[in-house]
Amino acid sequence: MNVNPLRRVPLVAKWPVTPCRSASSKAPRPQKPSSKSPKSAAIKRRQAIPPRQHHQDRPTPQGTQSEPPNAETTAKPGHGIPPRALTFLGISALTISMYCGYLYASYTREVNKAQTLNVPRDVSDRYNTTAATFDADVELSEKAMGLGKKRRDLIRQARGHVLEVSCGTGRNLPFYELGERRGLDADGHAAVLGCRSVTFVDLSPQMVAITKEKFEELYPAFPAVFRACDAGKVELSDLGRSGVKVQEAPVYFDTVVQTMGLCSMPDPVATLRHLGSVTEPASGRILLLEHGRSYYDWLNRILDNLAPAHADRHGCWWNRDIGDIVRESGLEIVEEKRWHLGTTWRYVLRPKQSTEKARS
């Protein structure tokens, strides 16, 4: 009898196996798709990366010694003076010291010479010998001091019948505005400007001759008067005797001009008083540009020590107190200015007004 053999049945059943993470009840929920773009996520990642440290800021590992910096690459620029500059400064200092020594020696020599001189008060005759070279002698110093501009500003105020005393070699000639015209004065008022006539006076005939030659070259068609005489004795009748044609003889001069003249006059106070007497009382002006004493005592001592030698050579007492001369003359001061440590003086004066005239 055939008996079918029994098949062996496995005792363990084959259940379907699922991963534990998937079968767990704590499995995470599926993430929702992010609304942010990949570009913004990349920017965030870059921002989260810490900045790199510079080589000099990196910490030195323990147990190692940092190498000293290279002296060639870390050396600071030097602040020393270059040798050429030192040489130049040394030569300059030597030159200046030698020049100062020369000036001191010259000053001492001139002072010693001045103490032995017996110079008269009136030295105006020196201009007779220096007239030919006068312009060349004073050209450089006048340019350095800017006196050309100061002459121009002063002479531009001249108007009407003009008298210039101590005219010298005519250094004011280029600045005259000849010929009358209507315009505005410095205060903005309507006025007659320009010069109607001009009279030039100087003690030195040689100086007057040079002035006349220059004037005729600059203004060949304009008549003028040239006289070699004392400014303290000039009269209005000189204008009539000169042959200058005017519509009516002037009673006074409208403007009197004097530049660098009080230093050479024998009696400057008396001369100013006389000039005031020939100036139109109500509207006339006396224009002065002079040189004299300074604000400072140390400079006045130098001027005093060298004054005799300077007067003997150039005919000029450069240490006179121009302010005292003006005040003693009795003229009324309209304007006063000083430059160059007080040694250059500018005055605008007018005749003293009496009380009755001032009230009227």
GROMACS .gro file of C-alpha atoms in nm:
model
  360
    1MET     CA    1   0.000   0.000   0.000
    2ASN     CA    2   0.127   0.309  -0.106
    3VAL     CA    3   0.134   0.568   0.163
    4ASN     CA    4   0.217   0.924   0.059
    5PRO     CA    5   0.491   1.058   0.267
    6LEU     CA    6   0.394   1.364   0.468
    7ARG     CA    7   0.549   1.693   0.352
    8ARG     CA    8   0.724   1.895   0.610
    9VAL     CA    9   0.544   2.218   0.679
   10PRO     CA   10   0.760   2.497   0.807
   11LEU     CA   11   0.664   2.598   1.155
   12VAL     CA   12   0.750   2.971   1.103
   13ALA     CA   13   0.520   3.159   0.885
   14LYS     CA   14   0.657   3.407   0.639
   15TRP     CA   15   0.497   3.738   0.726
   16PRO     CA   16   0.557   4.034   0.507
   17VAL     CA   17   0.846   4.238   0.652
   18THR     CA   18   0.821   4.618   0.649
   19PRO     CA   19   1.090   4.854   0.766
   20CYS     CA   20   1.064   4.943   1.134
   21ARG     CA   21   1.084   5.319   1.064
   22SER     CA   22   0.791   5.291   0.829
   23ALA     CA   23   0.593   5.069   1.060
   24SER     CA   24   0.656   5.284   1.366
   25SER     CA   25   0.372   5.501   1.482
   26LYS     CA   26   0.621   5.786   1.542
   27ALA     CA   27   0.718   5.818   1.182
   28PRO     CA   28   0.755   6.186   1.077
   29ARG     CA   29   0.502   6.343   0.856
   30PRO     CA   30   0.601   6.411   0.505
   31GLN     CA   31   0.742   6.764   0.469
   32LYS     CA   32   0.557   7.021   0.269
   33PRO     CA   33   0.742   7.156  -0.026
   34SER     CA   34   0.923   7.485   0.067
   35SER     CA   35   0.799   7.804  -0.093
   36LYS     CA   36   1.145   7.960  -0.080
   37SER     CA   37   1.356   7.957  -0.390
   38PRO     CA   38   1.690   7.772  -0.401
   39LYS     CA   39   1.860   8.107  -0.455
   40SER     CA   40   1.750   8.245  -0.115
   41ALA     CA   41   1.856   7.924   0.053
   42ALA     CA   42   2.200   7.954  -0.100
   43ILE     CA   43   2.227   8.314   0.026
   44LYS     CA   44   2.142   8.198   0.379
   45ARG     CA   45   2.406   7.928   0.362
   46ARG     CA   46   2.667   8.182   0.256
   47GLN     CA   47   2.568   8.417   0.540
   48ALA     CA   48   2.601   8.137   0.791
   49ILE     CA   49   2.963   8.074   0.690
   50PRO     CA   50   3.193   8.265   0.931
   51PRO     CA   51   3.431   8.519   0.769
   52ARG     CA   52   3.782   8.415   0.703
   53GLN     CA   53   4.043   8.532   0.944
   54HIS     CA   54   4.342   8.725   0.813
   55HIS     CA   55   4.674   8.567   0.844
   56GLN     CA   56   4.781   8.807   1.116
   57ASP     CA   57   4.464   8.742   1.318
   58ARG     CA   58   4.486   8.362   1.318
   59PRO     CA   59   4.568   8.219   1.658
   60THR     CA   60   4.910   8.066   1.685
   61PRO     CA   61   4.893   7.698   1.765
   62GLN     CA   62   5.015   7.607   2.110
   63GLY     CA   63   5.364   7.482   2.128
   64THR     CA   64   5.476   7.673   1.819
   65GLN     CA   65   5.661   8.000   1.805
   66SER     CA   66   5.552   8.276   1.565
   67GLU     CA   67   5.824   8.385   1.326
   68PRO     CA   68   5.942   8.748   1.353
   69PRO     CA   69   5.813   8.973   1.070
   70ASN     CA   70   6.047   9.045   0.785
   71ALA     CA   71   6.223   9.380   0.852
   72GLU     CA   72   6.236   9.462   0.482
   73THR     CA   73   5.858   9.434   0.432
   74THR     CA   74   5.742   9.587   0.761
   75ALA     CA   75   5.985   9.881   0.792
   76LYS     CA   76   5.809  10.217   0.823
   77PRO     CA   77   5.908  10.503   0.593
   78GLY     CA   78   6.175  10.720   0.747
   79HIS     CA   79   6.113  11.083   0.850
   80GLY     CA   80   6.469  11.208   0.841
   81ILE     CA   81   6.584  11.512   0.638
   82PRO     CA   82   6.748  11.416   0.309
   83PRO     CA   83   7.117  11.501   0.280
   84ARG     CA   84   7.055  11.745  -0.007
   85ALA     CA   85   6.804  11.938   0.201
   86LEU     CA   86   7.050  11.954   0.491
   87THR     CA   87   7.317  12.088   0.257
   88PHE     CA   88   7.080  12.351   0.117
   89LEU     CA   89   6.971  12.461   0.466
   90GLY     CA   90   7.330  12.488   0.577
   91ILE     CA   91   7.430  12.702   0.279
   92SER     CA   92   7.122  12.922   0.325
   93ALA     CA   93   7.193  12.975   0.694
   94LEU     CA   94   7.555  13.063   0.616
   95THR     CA   95   7.449  13.310   0.344
   96ILE     CA   96   7.192  13.480   0.568
   97SER     CA   97   7.436  13.509   0.856
   98MET     CA   98   7.701  13.659   0.627
   99TYR     CA   99   7.450  13.907   0.485
  100CYS     CA  100   7.332  14.008   0.832
  101GLY     CA  101   7.693  14.056   0.933
  102TYR     CA  102   7.748  14.276   0.629
  103LEU     CA  103   7.441  14.485   0.713
  104TYR     CA  104   7.555  14.527   1.071
  105ALA     CA  105   7.903  14.629   0.963
  106SER     CA  106   7.759  14.878   0.712
  107TYR     CA  107   7.521  15.015   0.972
  108THR     CA  108   7.802  15.060   1.225
  109ARG     CA  109   8.020  15.231   0.965
  110GLU     CA  110   7.742  15.470   0.862
  111VAL     CA  111   7.660  15.555   1.225
  112ASN     CA  112   8.023  15.635   1.298
  113LYS     CA  113   8.039  15.848   0.985
  114ALA     CA  114   7.716  16.030   1.072
  115GLN     CA  115   7.852  16.130   1.412
  116THR     CA  116   8.135  16.320   1.246
  117LEU     CA  117   7.912  16.506   0.994
  118ASN     CA  118   7.789  16.860   1.039
  119VAL     CA  119   7.484  16.859   0.809
  120PRO     CA  120   7.279  17.180   0.775
  121ARG     CA  121   6.903  17.178   0.815
  122ASP     CA  122   6.851  17.279   0.451
  123VAL     CA  123   6.986  17.003   0.229
  124SER     CA  124   6.761  17.066  -0.072
  125ASP     CA  125   7.057  17.164  -0.290
  126ARG     CA  126   7.159  16.794  -0.306
  127TYR     CA  127   6.883  16.737  -0.561
  128ASN     CA  128   7.064  16.956  -0.812
  129THR     CA  129   7.336  16.690  -0.839
  130THR     CA  130   7.115  16.381  -0.802
  131ALA     CA  131   6.837  16.484  -1.044
  132ALA     CA  132   6.981  16.292  -1.341
  133THR     CA  133   6.998  15.961  -1.149
  134PHE     CA  134   6.708  16.016  -0.910
  135ASP     CA  135   6.456  15.792  -1.091
  136ALA     CA  136   6.701  15.503  -1.115
  137ASP     CA  137   6.797  15.542  -0.748
  138VAL     CA  138   6.442  15.518  -0.611
  139GLU     CA  139   6.278  15.289  -0.869
  140LEU     CA  140   6.353  14.958  -0.695
  141SER     CA  141   6.259  15.073  -0.344
  142GLU     CA  142   5.933  15.231  -0.462
  143LYS     CA  143   5.833  14.913  -0.644
  144ALA     CA  144   5.912  14.700  -0.339
  145MET     CA  145   5.699  14.926  -0.117
  146GLY     CA  146   5.414  14.958  -0.366
  147LEU     CA  147   5.439  15.337  -0.375
  148GLY     CA  148   5.330  15.354  -0.737
  149LYS     CA  149   4.978  15.243  -0.643
  150LYS     CA  150   4.971  15.482  -0.348
  151ARG     CA  151   5.075  15.771  -0.572
  152ARG     CA  152   4.802  15.679  -0.820
  153ASP     CA  153   4.529  15.658  -0.555
  154LEU     CA  154   4.631  15.999  -0.421
  155ILE     CA  155   4.665  16.184  -0.754
  156ARG     CA  156   4.330  16.054  -0.881
  157GLN     CA  157   4.168  16.284  -0.622
  158ALA     CA  158   4.316  16.598  -0.782
  159ARG     CA  159   4.064  16.822  -0.958
  160GLY     CA  160   4.019  17.180  -1.077
  161HIS     CA  161   4.321  17.411  -1.062
  162VAL     CA  162   4.603  17.190  -0.928
  163LEU     CA  163   4.932  17.295  -0.769
  164GLU     CA  164   5.201  17.029  -0.717
  165VAL     CA  165   5.491  17.139  -0.497
  166SER     CA  166   5.817  16.944  -0.460
  167CYS     CA  167   5.731  16.789  -0.797
  168GLY     CA  168   6.078  16.634  -0.827
  169THR     CA  169   6.129  16.445  -1.152
  170GLY     CA  170   5.755  16.410  -1.217
  171ARG     CA  171   5.691  16.064  -1.076
  172ASN     CA  172   5.321  16.151  -1.035
  173LEU     CA  173   5.267  16.256  -1.397
  174PRO     CA  174   5.121  15.926  -1.530
  175PHE     CA  175   4.838  15.938  -1.276
  176TYR     CA  176   4.686  16.279  -1.350
  177GLU     CA  177   4.346  16.291  -1.517
  178LEU     CA  178   4.373  16.609  -1.721
  179GLY     CA  179   4.066  16.783  -1.854
  180GLU     CA  180   3.745  16.850  -1.665
  181ARG     CA  181   3.445  16.619  -1.692
  182ARG     CA  182   3.129  16.551  -1.498
  183GLY     CA  183   3.105  16.240  -1.283
  184LEU     CA  184   3.064  16.108  -0.929
  185ASP     CA  185   3.304  16.176  -0.645
  186ALA     CA  186   3.415  15.925  -0.380
  187ASP     CA  187   3.090  15.979  -0.187
  188GLY     CA  188   2.875  15.915  -0.493
  189HIS     CA  189   2.776  16.280  -0.541
  190ALA     CA  190   2.772  16.456  -0.878
  191ALA     CA  191   3.089  16.660  -0.924
  192VAL     CA  192   3.326  16.807  -1.179
  193LEU     CA  193   3.626  16.575  -1.198
  194GLY     CA  194   3.965  16.606  -1.363
  195CYS     CA  195   4.224  16.880  -1.369
  196ARG     CA  196   4.152  17.216  -1.531
  197SER     CA  197   4.510  17.340  -1.498
  198VAL     CA  198   4.833  17.210  -1.342
  199THR     CA  199   5.123  17.408  -1.193
  200PHE     CA  200   5.450  17.232  -1.101
  201VAL     CA  201   5.694  17.383  -0.850
  202ASP     CA  202   6.027  17.262  -0.708
  203LEU     CA  203   6.335  17.422  -0.556
  204SER     CA  204   6.567  17.236  -0.796
  205PRO     CA  205   6.577  17.375  -1.153
  206GLN     CA  206   6.723  17.044  -1.274
  207MET     CA  207   6.426  16.854  -1.131
  208VAL     CA  208   6.175  17.095  -1.286
  209ALA     CA  209   6.341  17.056  -1.626
  210ILE     CA  210   6.303  16.677  -1.612
  211THR     CA  211   5.937  16.709  -1.508
  212LYS     CA  212   5.866  16.946  -1.796
  213GLU     CA  213   6.027  16.712  -2.048
  214LYS     CA  214   5.821  16.416  -1.923
  215PHE     CA  215   5.497  16.615  -1.916
  216GLU     CA  216   5.532  16.742  -2.272
  217GLU     CA  217   5.594  16.386  -2.388
  218LEU     CA  218   5.287  16.249  -2.206
  219TYR     CA  219   5.046  16.539  -2.261
  220PRO     CA  220   5.172  16.747  -2.557
  221ALA     CA  221   4.842  16.932  -2.605
  222PHE     CA  222   4.775  17.025  -2.242
  223PRO     CA  223   4.927  17.355  -2.116
  224ALA     CA  224   5.097  17.358  -1.776
  225VAL     CA  225   5.314  17.584  -1.558
  226PHE     CA  226   5.668  17.489  -1.447
  227ARG     CA  227   5.856  17.703  -1.194
  228ALA     CA  228   6.173  17.656  -0.992
  229CYS     CA  229   6.088  17.834  -0.667
  230ASP     CA  230   6.019  17.785  -0.298
  231ALA     CA  231   5.684  17.618  -0.231
  232GLY     CA  232   5.643  17.845   0.069
  233LYS     CA  233   5.634  18.150  -0.160
  234VAL     CA  234   5.426  18.033  -0.457
  235GLU     CA  235   5.133  18.263  -0.542
  236LEU     CA  236   4.823  18.239  -0.755
  237SER     CA  237   4.958  18.517  -0.978
  238ASP     CA  238   5.213  18.267  -1.109
  239LEU     CA  239   4.932  18.095  -1.299
  240GLY     CA  240   4.839  18.417  -1.480
  241ARG     CA  241   5.200  18.500  -1.572
  242SER     CA  242   5.257  18.152  -1.713
  243GLY     CA  243   5.056  18.207  -2.029
  244VAL     CA  244   4.808  17.931  -1.945
  245LYS     CA  245   4.470  18.028  -2.089
  246VAL     CA  246   4.187  17.992  -1.839
  247GLN     CA  247   3.839  18.138  -1.864
  248GLU     CA  248   3.877  18.322  -1.537
  249ALA     CA  249   4.169  18.369  -1.303
  250PRO     CA  250   4.140  18.138  -1.000
  251VAL     CA  251   4.113  18.291  -0.657
  252TYR     CA  252   4.249  17.972  -0.496
  253PHE     CA  253   4.393  17.639  -0.599
  254ASP     CA  254   4.136  17.360  -0.575
  255THR     CA  255   4.397  17.092  -0.504
  256VAL     CA  256   4.752  17.109  -0.370
  257VAL     CA  257   4.968  16.796  -0.408
  258GLN     CA  258   5.296  16.713  -0.236
  259THR     CA  259   5.467  16.374  -0.233
  260MET     CA  260   5.791  16.304  -0.046
  261GLY     CA  261   5.863  16.673  -0.001
  262LEU     CA  262   5.833  16.762   0.369
  263CYS     CA  263   6.152  16.566   0.439
  264SER     CA  264   6.366  16.811   0.239
  265MET     CA  265   6.206  17.147   0.323
  266PRO     CA  266   6.391  17.385   0.557
  267ASP     CA  267   6.068  17.481   0.737
  268PRO     CA  268   5.794  17.226   0.659
  269VAL     CA  269   5.542  17.371   0.909
  270ALA     CA  270   5.557  17.720   0.757
  271THR     CA  271   5.532  17.572   0.407
  272LEU     CA  272   5.215  17.379   0.495
  273ARG     CA  273   5.060  17.691   0.646
  274HIS     CA  274   5.130  17.885   0.328
  275LEU     CA  275   4.983  17.609   0.112
  276GLY     CA  276   4.670  17.621   0.324
  277SER     CA  277   4.639  17.993   0.253
  278VAL     CA  278   4.630  17.939  -0.126
  279THR     CA  279   4.386  17.646  -0.109
  280GLU     CA  280   4.013  17.701  -0.167
  281PRO     CA  281   3.868  17.723   0.188
  282ALA     CA  282   3.537  17.543   0.142
  283SER     CA  283   3.609  17.250  -0.089
  284GLY     CA  284   3.986  17.265  -0.148
  285ARG     CA  285   4.212  16.976  -0.047
  286ILE     CA  286   4.583  16.930   0.027
  287LEU     CA  287   4.706  16.580  -0.064
  288LEU     CA  288   5.023  16.452   0.105
  289LEU     CA  289   5.223  16.130   0.068
  290GLU     CA  290   5.530  16.143   0.291
  291HIS     CA  291   5.781  15.927   0.476
  292GLY     CA  292   5.906  15.980   0.830
  293ARG     CA  293   5.914  15.833   1.178
  294SER     CA  294   5.774  15.490   1.258
  295TYR     CA  295   5.536  15.348   1.516
  296TYR     CA  296   5.829  15.167   1.681
  297ASP     CA  297   6.112  15.312   1.889
  298TRP     CA  298   6.371  15.058   1.771
  299LEU     CA  299   6.315  15.160   1.408
  300ASN     CA  300   6.317  15.530   1.500
  301ARG     CA  301   6.657  15.482   1.666
  302ILE     CA  302   6.792  15.337   1.341
  303LEU     CA  303   6.647  15.628   1.142
  304ASP     CA  304   6.793  15.880   1.387
  305ASN     CA  305   7.139  15.722   1.381
  306LEU     CA  306   7.153  15.720   1.000
  307ALA     CA  307   6.967  16.047   0.937
  308PRO     CA  308   7.272  16.280   0.904
  309ALA     CA  309   7.448  16.056   0.652
  310HIS     CA  310   7.126  15.999   0.455
  311ALA     CA  311   7.045  16.372   0.445
  312ASP     CA  312   7.396  16.461   0.337
  313ARG     CA  313   7.386  16.210   0.052
  314HIS     CA  314   7.022  16.229  -0.065
  315GLY     CA  315   6.896  16.565   0.067
  316CYS     CA  316   6.624  16.405   0.278
  317TRP     CA  317   6.566  16.400   0.655
  318TRP     CA  318   6.381  16.070   0.680
  319ASN     CA  319   6.334  16.082   1.058
  320ARG     CA  320   6.091  16.376   1.074
  321ASP     CA  321   5.762  16.327   1.258
  322ILE     CA  322   5.509  16.399   0.983
  323GLY     CA  323   5.218  16.387   1.227
  324ASP     CA  324   5.366  16.663   1.442
  325ILE     CA  325   5.434  16.878   1.134
  326VAL     CA  326   5.073  16.844   1.016
  327ARG     CA  327   4.928  16.923   1.358
  328GLU     CA  328   5.151  17.228   1.405
  329SER     CA  329   5.046  17.366   1.066
  330GLY     CA  330   4.689  17.417   1.190
  331LEU     CA  331   4.533  17.243   0.889
  332GLU     CA  332   4.229  17.025   0.940
  333ILE     CA  333   4.283  16.651   0.894
  334VAL     CA  334   4.025  16.487   0.667
  335GLU     CA  335   4.201  16.152   0.627
  336GLU     CA  336   4.514  15.991   0.772
  337LYS     CA  337   4.671  15.653   0.683
  338ARG     CA  338   5.006  15.491   0.751
  339TRP     CA  339   5.194  15.191   0.607
  340HIS     CA  340   5.534  15.018   0.628
  341LEU     CA  341   5.558  15.008   1.009
  342GLY     CA  342   5.426  15.362   1.017
  343THR     CA  343   5.703  15.519   0.808
  344THR     CA  344   5.480  15.601   0.507
  345TRP     CA  345   5.216  15.867   0.575
  346ARG     CA  346   4.917  15.973   0.368
  347TYR     CA  347   4.710  16.281   0.453
  348VAL     CA  348   4.411  16.455   0.303
  349LEU     CA  349   4.394  16.805   0.458
  350ARG     CA  350   4.189  17.119   0.417
  351PRO     CA  351   4.214  17.476   0.549
  352LYS     CA  352   4.091  17.521   0.904
  353GLN     CA  353   3.727  17.624   0.900
  354SER     CA  354   3.640  17.923   1.118
  355THR     CA  355   3.337  17.899   1.347
  356GLU     CA  356   3.139  18.159   1.152
  357LYS     CA  357   3.210  17.992   0.816
  358ALA     CA  358   3.124  17.651   0.957
  359ARG     CA  359   2.788  17.779   1.086
  360SER     CA  360   2.702  17.947   0.758
   0.00000   0.00000   0.00000
